Every structure is written in structure tokens, then in C-alpha cells.
Amino acid sequence: MFSKVRDASKIALAYLVARLNAGGFSLFDVQFTTPHLLSLGAIEISRTEYRKRLDAALALEADFRAADKVFTPQDVLQRKTQTS
């Protein structure tokens, strides 16, 4: 990722994660983990576990445009800092 403003790509990724969750997506393959991805909920899993999760994710109804909410920056930040 790249951006004209420092860390803007991190905000864009956080927004994407919120949007995918709202649309019913359950799997987002990031290929490798970074501290930022870990803070957004990324975890490392085995190939076997990934295949199981992929099969389950493909069986779900998900729609990127289904979210009926427009996320504000506060919404995205709250998800990142929410502890419950």
C-alpha cells in the first residue's frame, strides 16, 4: 500500500475491514502478518485451517455493498479500540 499522507493506507485498511465485517465476510487473506494487521484481528493459521475457513466463508452470503451504514472515522477507531 502507498499513500500521499503518512499512515493513510492503514486507515483505508481499517475501513475496509469494518466494511467487510458489516457485509458478512468472514475471511480476509492478508498473506502475512504485521503489527498493524494483528491489531485489526489478523492471525496466522495453518494451510489446513485456512482451507476449512475458506470453505466455510464461500458458503456464506456476503455482499460488499450490503452494509446499510456509512462508517465514520470514529466507527472505525471504536472497532479497533473496543475491548468487549
CSV table of C-alpha atoms in Angstrom, one decimal:
chain,number,residue,atom,x,y,z
A,1,MET,CA,0.0,0.0,0.0
A,2,PHE,CA,1.0,3.6,-0.5
A,3,SER,CA,-0.4,7.0,0.2
A,4,LYS,CA,0.4,10.6,0.0
A,5,VAL,CA,-0.2,11.1,3.7
A,6,ARG,CA,1.7,9.0,6.2
A,7,ASP,CA,-0.4,6.1,7.5
A,8,ALA,CA,-3.4,6.8,5.3
A,9,SER,CA,-3.2,3.3,3.9
A,10,LYS,CA,-3.6,1.9,7.5
A,11,ILE,CA,-6.8,3.9,7.9
A,12,ALA,CA,-8.0,2.7,4.5
A,13,LEU,CA,-7.3,-0.9,5.5
A,14,ALA,CA,-9.1,-0.4,8.9
A,15,TYR,CA,-12.1,1.0,7.0
A,16,LEU,CA,-12.1,-2.0,4.6
A,17,VAL,CA,-12.1,-4.5,7.5
A,18,ALA,CA,-15.1,-2.7,9.0
A,19,ARG,CA,-16.9,-2.7,5.7
A,20,LEU,CA,-16.2,-6.4,5.1
A,21,ASN,CA,-17.4,-7.3,8.6
A,22,ALA,CA,-20.6,-5.3,8.0
A,23,GLY,CA,-21.2,-7.1,4.7
A,24,GLY,CA,-21.0,-10.6,6.2
A,25,PHE,CA,-17.5,-11.5,5.0
A,26,SER,CA,-15.7,-13.9,7.4
A,27,LEU,CA,-12.3,-14.3,5.8
A,28,PHE,CA,-9.7,-11.8,4.6
A,29,ASP,CA,-6.4,-13.4,3.5
A,30,VAL,CA,-3.6,-10.9,4.2
A,31,GLN,CA,-0.8,-13.4,3.2
A,32,PHE,CA,1.4,-12.4,6.1
A,33,THR,CA,1.0,-10.5,9.4
A,34,THR,CA,2.4,-7.2,10.6
A,35,PRO,CA,1.8,-5.5,13.9
A,36,HIS,CA,-0.9,-3.3,12.2
A,37,LEU,CA,-2.7,-6.4,10.7
A,38,LEU,CA,-2.5,-8.1,14.1
A,39,SER,CA,-4.2,-5.1,15.7
A,40,LEU,CA,-7.0,-5.5,13.2
A,41,GLY,CA,-7.5,-9.1,14.2
A,42,ALA,CA,-5.2,-11.0,11.8
A,43,ILE,CA,-4.0,-14.3,12.9
A,44,GLU,CA,-1.7,-16.9,11.4
A,45,ILE,CA,-3.3,-20.2,10.7
A,46,SER,CA,-2.2,-23.5,9.0
A,47,ARG,CA,-3.0,-24.3,5.4
A,48,THR,CA,-5.4,-27.0,6.6
A,49,GLU,CA,-7.2,-24.5,8.8
A,50,TYR,CA,-7.2,-21.9,6.0
A,51,ARG,CA,-8.9,-24.4,3.7
A,52,LYS,CA,-11.5,-25.2,6.3
A,53,ARG,CA,-12.2,-21.5,6.8
A,54,LEU,CA,-12.2,-20.8,3.1
A,55,ASP,CA,-14.8,-23.5,2.5
A,56,ALA,CA,-17.0,-22.0,5.3
A,57,ALA,CA,-16.5,-18.4,4.0
A,58,LEU,CA,-17.5,-19.4,0.5
A,59,ALA,CA,-20.7,-21.0,1.8
A,60,LEU,CA,-21.8,-17.6,3.4
A,61,GLU,CA,-23.9,-14.9,1.7
A,62,ALA,CA,-21.7,-11.8,1.7
A,63,ASP,CA,-22.1,-8.5,-0.2
A,64,PHE,CA,-19.6,-5.7,-0.1
A,65,ARG,CA,-22.4,-3.2,-0.8
A,66,ALA,CA,-24.8,-4.7,1.7
A,67,ALA,CA,-23.7,-2.5,4.6
A,68,ASP,CA,-26.5,-0.1,5.3
A,69,LYS,CA,-24.2,2.1,7.3
A,70,VAL,CA,-21.7,4.7,6.3
A,71,PHE,CA,-18.8,4.3,8.6
A,72,THR,CA,-17.3,7.4,10.2
A,73,PRO,CA,-13.7,7.5,11.3
A,74,GLN,CA,-15.0,7.2,14.9
A,75,ASP,CA,-16.8,4.0,14.0
A,76,VAL,CA,-13.6,2.5,12.6
A,77,LEU,CA,-11.5,3.7,15.6
A,78,GLN,CA,-14.0,2.3,18.0
A,79,ARG,CA,-13.8,-1.1,16.5
A,80,LYS,CA,-10.0,-1.0,16.8
A,81,THR,CA,-10.2,0.1,20.5
A,82,GLN,CA,-13.2,-1.9,21.6
A,83,THR,CA,-12.4,-4.4,24.2
A,84,SER,CA,-15.7,-6.2,24.7
